[in-house]
Each structure stands twice: as structure tokens, then as C-alpha cells.
PDB file of C-alpha atoms in Angstrom:
ATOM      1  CA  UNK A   1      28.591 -21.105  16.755  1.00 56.00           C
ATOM      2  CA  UNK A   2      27.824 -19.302  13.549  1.00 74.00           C
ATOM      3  CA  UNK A   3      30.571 -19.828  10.597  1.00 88.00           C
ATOM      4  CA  UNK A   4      32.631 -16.559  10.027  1.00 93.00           C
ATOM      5  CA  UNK A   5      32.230 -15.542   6.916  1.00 96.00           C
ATOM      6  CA  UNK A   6      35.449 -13.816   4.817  1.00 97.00           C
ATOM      7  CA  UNK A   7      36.069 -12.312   1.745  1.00 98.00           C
ATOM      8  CA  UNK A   8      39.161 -12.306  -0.062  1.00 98.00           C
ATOM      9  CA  UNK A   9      39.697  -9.466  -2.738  1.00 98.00           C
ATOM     10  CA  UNK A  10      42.892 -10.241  -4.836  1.00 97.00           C
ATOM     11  CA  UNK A  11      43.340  -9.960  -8.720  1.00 95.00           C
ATOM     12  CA  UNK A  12      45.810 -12.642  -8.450  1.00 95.00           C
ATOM     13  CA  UNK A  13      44.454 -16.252  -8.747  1.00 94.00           C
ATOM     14  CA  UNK A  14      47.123 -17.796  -6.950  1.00 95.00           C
ATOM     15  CA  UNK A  15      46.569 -15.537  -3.544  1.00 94.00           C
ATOM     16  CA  UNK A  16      43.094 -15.965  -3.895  1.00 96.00           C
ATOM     17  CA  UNK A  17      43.102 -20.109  -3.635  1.00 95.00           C
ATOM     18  CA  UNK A  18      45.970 -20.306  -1.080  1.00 95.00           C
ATOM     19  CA  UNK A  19      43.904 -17.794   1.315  1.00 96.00           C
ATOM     20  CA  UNK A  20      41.174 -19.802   0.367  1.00 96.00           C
ATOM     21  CA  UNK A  21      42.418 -23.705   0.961  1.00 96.00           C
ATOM     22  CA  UNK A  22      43.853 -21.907   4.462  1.00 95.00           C
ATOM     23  CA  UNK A  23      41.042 -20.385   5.719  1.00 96.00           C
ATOM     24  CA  UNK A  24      38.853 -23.196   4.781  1.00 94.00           C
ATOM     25  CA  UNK A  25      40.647 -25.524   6.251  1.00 93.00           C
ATOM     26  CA  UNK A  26      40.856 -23.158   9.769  1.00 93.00           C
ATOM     27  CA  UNK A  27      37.096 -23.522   9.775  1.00 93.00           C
ATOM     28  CA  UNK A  28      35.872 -20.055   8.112  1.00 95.00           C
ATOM     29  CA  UNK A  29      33.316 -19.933   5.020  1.00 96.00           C
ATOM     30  CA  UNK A  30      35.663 -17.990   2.410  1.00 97.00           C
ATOM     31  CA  UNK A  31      34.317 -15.817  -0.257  1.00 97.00           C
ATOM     32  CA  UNK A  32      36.066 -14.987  -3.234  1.00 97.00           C
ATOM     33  CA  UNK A  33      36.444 -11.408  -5.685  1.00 97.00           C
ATOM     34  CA  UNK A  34      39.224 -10.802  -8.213  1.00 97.00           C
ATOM     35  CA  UNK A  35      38.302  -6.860  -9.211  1.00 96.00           C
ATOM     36  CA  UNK A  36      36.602  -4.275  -6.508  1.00 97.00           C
ATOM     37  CA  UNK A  37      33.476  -4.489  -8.672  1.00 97.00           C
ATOM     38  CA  UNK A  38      32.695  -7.894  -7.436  1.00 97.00           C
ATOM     39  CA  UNK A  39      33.415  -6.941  -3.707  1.00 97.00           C
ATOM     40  CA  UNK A  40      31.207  -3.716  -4.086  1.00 97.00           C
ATOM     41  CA  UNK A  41      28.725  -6.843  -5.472  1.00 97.00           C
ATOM     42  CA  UNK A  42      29.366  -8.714  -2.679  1.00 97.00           C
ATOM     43  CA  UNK A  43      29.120  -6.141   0.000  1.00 96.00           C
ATOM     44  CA  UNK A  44      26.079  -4.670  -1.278  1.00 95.00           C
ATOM     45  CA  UNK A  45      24.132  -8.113  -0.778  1.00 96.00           C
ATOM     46  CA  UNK A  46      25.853  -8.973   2.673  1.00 95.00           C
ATOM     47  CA  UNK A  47      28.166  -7.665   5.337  1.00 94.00           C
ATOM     48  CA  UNK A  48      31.542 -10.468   5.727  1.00 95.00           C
ATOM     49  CA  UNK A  49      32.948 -10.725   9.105  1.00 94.00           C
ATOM     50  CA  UNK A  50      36.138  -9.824   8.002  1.00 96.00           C
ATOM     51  CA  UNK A  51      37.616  -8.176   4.280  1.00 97.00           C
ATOM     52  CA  UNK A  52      41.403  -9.054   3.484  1.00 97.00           C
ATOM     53  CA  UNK A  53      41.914  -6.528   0.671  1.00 96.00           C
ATOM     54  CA  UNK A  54      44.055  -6.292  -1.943  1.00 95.00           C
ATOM     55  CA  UNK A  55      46.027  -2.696  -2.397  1.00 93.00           C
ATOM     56  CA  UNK A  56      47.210  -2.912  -6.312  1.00 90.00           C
ATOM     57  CA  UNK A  57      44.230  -3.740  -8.127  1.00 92.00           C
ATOM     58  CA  UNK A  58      43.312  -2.835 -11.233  1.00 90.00           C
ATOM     59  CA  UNK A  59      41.024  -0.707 -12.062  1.00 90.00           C
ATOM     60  CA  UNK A  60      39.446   0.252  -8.730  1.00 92.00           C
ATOM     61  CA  UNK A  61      42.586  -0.002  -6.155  1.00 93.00           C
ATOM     62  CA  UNK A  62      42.179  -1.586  -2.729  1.00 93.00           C
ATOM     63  CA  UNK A  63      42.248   1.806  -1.140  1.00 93.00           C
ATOM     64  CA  UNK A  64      40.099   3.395  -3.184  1.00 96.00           C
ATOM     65  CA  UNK A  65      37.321   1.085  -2.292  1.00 96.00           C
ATOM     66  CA  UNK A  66      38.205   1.307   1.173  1.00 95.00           C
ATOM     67  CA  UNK A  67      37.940   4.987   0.478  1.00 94.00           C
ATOM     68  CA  UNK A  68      34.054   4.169  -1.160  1.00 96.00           C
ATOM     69  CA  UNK A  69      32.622   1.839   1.406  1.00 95.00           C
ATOM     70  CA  UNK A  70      33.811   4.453   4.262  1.00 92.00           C
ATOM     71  CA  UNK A  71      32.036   7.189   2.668  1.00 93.00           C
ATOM     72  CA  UNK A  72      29.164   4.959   1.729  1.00 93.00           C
ATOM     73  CA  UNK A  73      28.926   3.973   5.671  1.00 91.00           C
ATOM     74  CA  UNK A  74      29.104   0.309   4.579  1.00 93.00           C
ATOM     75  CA  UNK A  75      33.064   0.021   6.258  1.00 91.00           C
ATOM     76  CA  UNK A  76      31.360  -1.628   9.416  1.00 90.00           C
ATOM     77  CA  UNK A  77      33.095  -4.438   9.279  1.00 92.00           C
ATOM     78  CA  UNK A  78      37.106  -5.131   9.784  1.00 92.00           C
ATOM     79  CA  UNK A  79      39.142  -4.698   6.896  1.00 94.00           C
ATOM     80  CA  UNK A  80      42.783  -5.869   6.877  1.00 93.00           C
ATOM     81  CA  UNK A  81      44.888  -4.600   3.870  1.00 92.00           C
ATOM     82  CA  UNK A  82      47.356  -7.086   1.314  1.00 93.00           C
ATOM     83  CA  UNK A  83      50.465  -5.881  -0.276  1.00 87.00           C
ATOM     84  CA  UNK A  84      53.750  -7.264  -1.807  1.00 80.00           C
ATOM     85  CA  UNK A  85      54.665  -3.618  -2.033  1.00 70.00           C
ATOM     86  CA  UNK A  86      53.326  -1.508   0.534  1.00 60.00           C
ATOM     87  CA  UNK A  87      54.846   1.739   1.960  1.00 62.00           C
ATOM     88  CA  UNK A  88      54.272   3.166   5.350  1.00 64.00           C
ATOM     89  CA  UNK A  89      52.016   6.162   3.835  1.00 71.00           C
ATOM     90  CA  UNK A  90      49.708   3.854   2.086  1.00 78.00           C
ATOM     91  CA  UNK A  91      49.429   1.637   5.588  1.00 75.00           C
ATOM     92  CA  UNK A  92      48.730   4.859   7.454  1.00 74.00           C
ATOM     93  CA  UNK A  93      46.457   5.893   5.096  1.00 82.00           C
ATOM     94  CA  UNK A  94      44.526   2.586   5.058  1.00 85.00           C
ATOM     95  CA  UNK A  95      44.423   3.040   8.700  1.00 83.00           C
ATOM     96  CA  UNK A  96      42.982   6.339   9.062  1.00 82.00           C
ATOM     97  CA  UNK A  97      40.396   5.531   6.451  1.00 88.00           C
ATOM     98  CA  UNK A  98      39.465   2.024   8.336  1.00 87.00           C
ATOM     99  CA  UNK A  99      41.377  -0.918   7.976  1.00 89.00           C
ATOM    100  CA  UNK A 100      42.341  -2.755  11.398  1.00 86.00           C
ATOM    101  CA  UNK A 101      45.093  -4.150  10.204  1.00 86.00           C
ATOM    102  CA  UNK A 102      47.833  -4.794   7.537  1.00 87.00           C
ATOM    103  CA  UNK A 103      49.791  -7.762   5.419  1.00 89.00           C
ATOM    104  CA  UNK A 104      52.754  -7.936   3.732  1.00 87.00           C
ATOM    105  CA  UNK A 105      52.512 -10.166   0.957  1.00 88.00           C
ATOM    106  CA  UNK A 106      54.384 -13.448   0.498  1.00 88.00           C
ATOM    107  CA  UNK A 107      52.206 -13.753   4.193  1.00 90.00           C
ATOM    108  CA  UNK A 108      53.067 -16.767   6.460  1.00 89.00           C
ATOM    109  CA  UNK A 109      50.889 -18.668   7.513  1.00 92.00           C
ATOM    110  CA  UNK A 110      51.185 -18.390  11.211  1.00 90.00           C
ATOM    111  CA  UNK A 111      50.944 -14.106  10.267  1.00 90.00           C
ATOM    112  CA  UNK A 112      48.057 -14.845   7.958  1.00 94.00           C
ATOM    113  CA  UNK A 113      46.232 -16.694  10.930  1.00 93.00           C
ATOM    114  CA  UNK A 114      46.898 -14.623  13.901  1.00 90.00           C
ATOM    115  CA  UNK A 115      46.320 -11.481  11.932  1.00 90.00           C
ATOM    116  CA  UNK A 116      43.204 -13.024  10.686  1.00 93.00           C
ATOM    117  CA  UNK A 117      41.765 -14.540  14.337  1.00 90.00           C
ATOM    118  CA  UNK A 118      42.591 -10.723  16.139  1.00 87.00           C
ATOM    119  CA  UNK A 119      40.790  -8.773  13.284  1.00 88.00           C
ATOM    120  CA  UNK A 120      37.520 -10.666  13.363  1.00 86.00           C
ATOM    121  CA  UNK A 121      36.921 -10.289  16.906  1.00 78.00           C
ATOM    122  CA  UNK A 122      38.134  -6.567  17.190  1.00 61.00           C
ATOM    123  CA  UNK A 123      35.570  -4.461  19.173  1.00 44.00           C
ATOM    124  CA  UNK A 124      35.931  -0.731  18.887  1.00 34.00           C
ATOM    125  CA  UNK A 125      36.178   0.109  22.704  1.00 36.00           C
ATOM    126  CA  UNK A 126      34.335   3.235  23.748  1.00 33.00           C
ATOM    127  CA  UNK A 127      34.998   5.328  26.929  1.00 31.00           C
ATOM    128  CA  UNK A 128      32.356   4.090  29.765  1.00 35.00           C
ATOM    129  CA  UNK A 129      31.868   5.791  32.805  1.00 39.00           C
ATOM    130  CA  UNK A 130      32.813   3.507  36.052  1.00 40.00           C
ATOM    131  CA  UNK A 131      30.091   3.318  38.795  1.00 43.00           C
ATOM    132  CA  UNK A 132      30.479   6.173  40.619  1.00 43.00           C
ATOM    133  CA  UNK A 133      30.435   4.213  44.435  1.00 44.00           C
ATOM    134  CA  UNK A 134      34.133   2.428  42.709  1.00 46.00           C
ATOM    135  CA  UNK A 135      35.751   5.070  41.329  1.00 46.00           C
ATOM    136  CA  UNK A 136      39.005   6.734  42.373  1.00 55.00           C
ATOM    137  CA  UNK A 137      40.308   9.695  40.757  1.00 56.00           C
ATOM    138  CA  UNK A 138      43.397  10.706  38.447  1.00 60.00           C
ATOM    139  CA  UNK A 139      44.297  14.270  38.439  1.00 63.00           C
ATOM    140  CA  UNK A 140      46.629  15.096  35.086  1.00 60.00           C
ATOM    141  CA  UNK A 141      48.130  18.154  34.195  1.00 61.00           C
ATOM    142  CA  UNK A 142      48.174  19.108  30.544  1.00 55.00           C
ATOM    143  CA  UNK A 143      49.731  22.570  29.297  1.00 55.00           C
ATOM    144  CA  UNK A 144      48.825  23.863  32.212  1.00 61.00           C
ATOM    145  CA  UNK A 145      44.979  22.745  32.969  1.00 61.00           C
ATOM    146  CA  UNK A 146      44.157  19.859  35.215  1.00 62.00           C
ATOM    147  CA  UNK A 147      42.010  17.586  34.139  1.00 59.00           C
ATOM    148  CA  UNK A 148      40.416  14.771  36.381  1.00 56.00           C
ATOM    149  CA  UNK A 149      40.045  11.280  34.878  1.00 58.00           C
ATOM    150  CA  UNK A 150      38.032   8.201  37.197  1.00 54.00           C
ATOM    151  CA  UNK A 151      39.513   5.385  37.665  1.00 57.00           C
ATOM    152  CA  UNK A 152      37.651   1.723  37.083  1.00 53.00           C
ATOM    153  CA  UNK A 153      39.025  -0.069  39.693  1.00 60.00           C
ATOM    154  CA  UNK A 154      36.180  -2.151  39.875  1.00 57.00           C
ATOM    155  CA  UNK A 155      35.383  -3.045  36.313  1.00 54.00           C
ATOM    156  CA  UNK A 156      36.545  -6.188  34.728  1.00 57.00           C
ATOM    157  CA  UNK A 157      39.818  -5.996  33.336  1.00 64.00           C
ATOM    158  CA  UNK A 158      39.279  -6.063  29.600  1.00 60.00           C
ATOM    159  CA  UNK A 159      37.259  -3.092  30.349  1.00 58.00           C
ATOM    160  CA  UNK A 160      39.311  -1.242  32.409  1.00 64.00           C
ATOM    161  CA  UNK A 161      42.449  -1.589  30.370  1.00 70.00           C
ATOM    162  CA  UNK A 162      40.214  -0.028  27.513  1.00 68.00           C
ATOM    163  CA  UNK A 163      39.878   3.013  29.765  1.00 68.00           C
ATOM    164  CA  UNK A 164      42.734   3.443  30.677  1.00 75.00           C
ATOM    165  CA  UNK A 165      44.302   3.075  27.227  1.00 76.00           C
ATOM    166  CA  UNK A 166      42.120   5.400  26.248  1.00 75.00           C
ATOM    167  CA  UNK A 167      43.219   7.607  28.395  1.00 75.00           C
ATOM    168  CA  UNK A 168      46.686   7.209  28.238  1.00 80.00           C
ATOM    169  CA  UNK A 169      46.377   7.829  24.214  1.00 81.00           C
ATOM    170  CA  UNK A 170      44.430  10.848  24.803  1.00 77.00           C
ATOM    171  CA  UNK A 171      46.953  12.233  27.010  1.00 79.00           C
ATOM    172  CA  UNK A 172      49.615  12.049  25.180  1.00 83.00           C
ATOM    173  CA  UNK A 173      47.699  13.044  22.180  1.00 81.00           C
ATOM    174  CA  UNK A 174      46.637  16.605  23.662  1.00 80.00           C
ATOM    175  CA  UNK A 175      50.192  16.666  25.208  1.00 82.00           C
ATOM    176  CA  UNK A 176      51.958  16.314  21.480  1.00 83.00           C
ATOM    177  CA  UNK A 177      49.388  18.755  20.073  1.00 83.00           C
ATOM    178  CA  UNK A 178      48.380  15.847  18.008  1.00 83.00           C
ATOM    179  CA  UNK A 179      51.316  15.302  16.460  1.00 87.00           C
ATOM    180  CA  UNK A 180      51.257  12.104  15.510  1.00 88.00           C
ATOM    181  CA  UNK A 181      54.927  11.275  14.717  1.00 87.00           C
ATOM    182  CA  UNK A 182      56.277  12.940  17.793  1.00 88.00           C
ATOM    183  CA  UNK A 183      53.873  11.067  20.246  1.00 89.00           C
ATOM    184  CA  UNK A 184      54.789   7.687  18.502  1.00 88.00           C
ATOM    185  CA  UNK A 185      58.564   8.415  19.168  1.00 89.00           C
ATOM    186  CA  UNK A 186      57.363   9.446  22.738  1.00 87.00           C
ATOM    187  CA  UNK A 187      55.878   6.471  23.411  1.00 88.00           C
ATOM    188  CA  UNK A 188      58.001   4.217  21.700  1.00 88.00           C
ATOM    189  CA  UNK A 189      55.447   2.584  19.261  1.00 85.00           C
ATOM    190  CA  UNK A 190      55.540   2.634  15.351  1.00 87.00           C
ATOM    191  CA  UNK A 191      53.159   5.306  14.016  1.00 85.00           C
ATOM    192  CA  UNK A 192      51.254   3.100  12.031  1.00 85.00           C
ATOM    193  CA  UNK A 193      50.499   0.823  15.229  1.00 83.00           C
ATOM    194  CA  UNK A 194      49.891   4.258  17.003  1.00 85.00           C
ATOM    195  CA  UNK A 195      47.211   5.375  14.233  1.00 83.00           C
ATOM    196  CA  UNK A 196      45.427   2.032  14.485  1.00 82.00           C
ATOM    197  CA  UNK A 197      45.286   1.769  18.317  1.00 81.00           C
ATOM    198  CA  UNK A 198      43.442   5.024  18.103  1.00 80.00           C
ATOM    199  CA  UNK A 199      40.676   4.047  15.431  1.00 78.00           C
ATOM    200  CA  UNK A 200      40.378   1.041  17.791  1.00 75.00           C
ATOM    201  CA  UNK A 201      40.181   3.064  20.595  1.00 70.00           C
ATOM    202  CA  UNK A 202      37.455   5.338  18.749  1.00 69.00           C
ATOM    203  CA  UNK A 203      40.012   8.488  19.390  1.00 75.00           C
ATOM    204  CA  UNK A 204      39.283  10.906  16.351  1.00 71.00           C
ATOM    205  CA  UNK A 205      41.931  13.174  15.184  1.00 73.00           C
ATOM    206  CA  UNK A 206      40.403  16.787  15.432  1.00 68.00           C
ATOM    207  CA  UNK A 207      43.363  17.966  13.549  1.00 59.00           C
ATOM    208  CA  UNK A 208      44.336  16.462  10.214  1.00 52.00           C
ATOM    209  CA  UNK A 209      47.623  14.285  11.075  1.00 48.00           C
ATOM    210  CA  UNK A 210      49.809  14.328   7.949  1.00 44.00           C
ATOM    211  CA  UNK A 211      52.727  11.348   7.987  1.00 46.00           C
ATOM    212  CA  UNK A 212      55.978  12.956   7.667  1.00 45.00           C
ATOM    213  CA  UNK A 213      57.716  12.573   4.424  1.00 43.00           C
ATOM    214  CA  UNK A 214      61.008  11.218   5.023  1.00 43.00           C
TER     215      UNK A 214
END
């Protein structure tokens, strides 16, 4: 099995080793940047299975460079976000640009390393159709309109549970109007959880969802 390969972005020397020694010693190859200039370096020669970024940088911010790499199409890899001092808008906003994930800084190890084993192996699940001979219909009704959905009773479960999350999130998003802070307290989940289930899903917004400011 090929090494994973991760790079650690943090102006602080401290955070940088201790991720380091940890991940080492769980078995991944670890690279190391202190600014966004040496990630961009980095990034531009290679493509890391996994980024753990640092937010307050100097300089070029942790966002920012999110920001860069998105628009440069070089984001296609998982990116989980760092932060003593984070804030709900600046997770949601990490989220909608690309990151998979986020960690409040001092991290434990047992966060660091669960965090760390989910983001590498994150698939973005897209919507497949189920053989037609296996499939069983859903009939919802949404402002009116019915809309029929198959059901993949026969696909393997991983699979299916994509669908039908997929559906499920779409539902409720049309339902809310996509309003993203109504459908989380519909559903009972924490908006920035909510935001990131949907890039996972591949679910794009076709409305721009602004987080509400109180």
C-alpha cells in the first residue's frame, strides 16, 4: 500500500513538529510549510493526499489560499482547516470554498487522528442511477409538484446510503428554498456539518446561501 502523503501548513513551529512526530509515527509521509508560499511551492510540484491548513497566517491566510487553489482548479485534494480561534462564518466559509473538514486548535490527539483517517479517504459521492430491473420508486411531493425518485434496493449499501442521502438533502433543500439555516434547524444538524455533507454529497447551492449573522 502506497504511503499517504500530508502536508502540514502552520506558521507556528511548535504545531508543525507535534503534527509531524504524530503523523509519522501513525505511518503517513508528512510534509512540512510555515507561510502559503511554500504550500503554493509544494502543491505546484505534487498533489498531497490530504492538506491540514492553517487559518491565521501571515501574509497569505489559510483561506485565502484555499480561496487560490479552488479557483486555480488545483483544490482536488481534501483540505481540513486549523484554528485556535475560529468562528462559525470562517468554518462555513472554508466549507463552501472546499475544505472537508475542520480543527480546533489545542487538537487531541484522538480528534487529530480520526479527523485525519475520515478526510483522506473521503470520496465525493455522485448520484448513480440503480439498474432499472431493481428499482422501486419514491413519489415526493414538493410545493406542490411530484417528483419520482428510484430506489437502489439492490445496490451495495455504501452506495445506496449515498443515494439516498442525496436525496434526502436535496429534498429538504428545495423544500427550505435553500435556506440553509432553516433546513439545518429542520433537520436537526449544525449548519456547518449541513454545508459540508452537501459538498460531499456534490449538491451545489444554485442560490448563494449567506450564514446568518447572529
Amino acid at each position: 500500500m502506497t504511503t499517504k502523503q500530508i502536508l502540514v501548513v502552520d506558521d507556528e513551529i511548535g504545531i508543525r513538529e507535534l503534527l509531524a512526530e504524530i503523523l509519522f509515527d501513525e505511518g503517513y509521509q508528512v510534509h512540512l510549510a510555515e507561510s502559503a508560499e511554500q504550500a503554493r511551492v509544494y502543491r505546484n510540484a505534487r498533489e498531497p493526499d490530504l492538506v491540514l491548513l492553517d487559518i491565521w497566517m501571515p501574509v497569505t491566510d489559510g483561506v485565502e489560499l484555499l480561496k487560490e487553489w479552488a479557483e486555480q482548479e488545483l483544490l482536488t485534494m481534501p483540505v481540513v482547516m486549523m484554528s485556535g480561534h475560529g468562528t462559525i462564518e470562517t468554518a462555513v466559509e472554508a466549507t463552501r470554498i472546499g475544505a472537508v473538514d475542520f480543527l480546533e486548535k489545542p487538537i487531541s490527539l484522538q480528534k487529530l487522528l480520526s479527523t485525519v483517517a475520515r478526510a483522506i479517504n473521503i470520496e465525493v459521492a455522485h448520484l448513480v442511477e440503480a439498474p432499472k430491473e431493481t428499482q422501486k420508486n419514491l413519489t415526493v411531493e414538493i410545493a406542490g409538484v411530484e417528483k419520482q425518485y428510484a430506489l437502489p434496493l439492490d445496490m451495495p449499501l455504501r452506495q445506496a446510503r449515498d443515494y439516498f442521502d442525496a436525496i434526502y438533502f436535496q429534498y429538504h433543500l428545495q423544500k427550505e428554498d435553500e435556506n440553509i439555516s432553516r433546513m439545518a434547524e429542520k433537520i436537526g444538524v449544525e449548519r456547518t456539518h449541513l454545508y459540508r455533507k452537501l459538498k460531499q454529497l456534490g449538491i451545489k447551492l444554485t442560490k448563494r446561501a449567506v450564514p446568518d449573522s447572529h
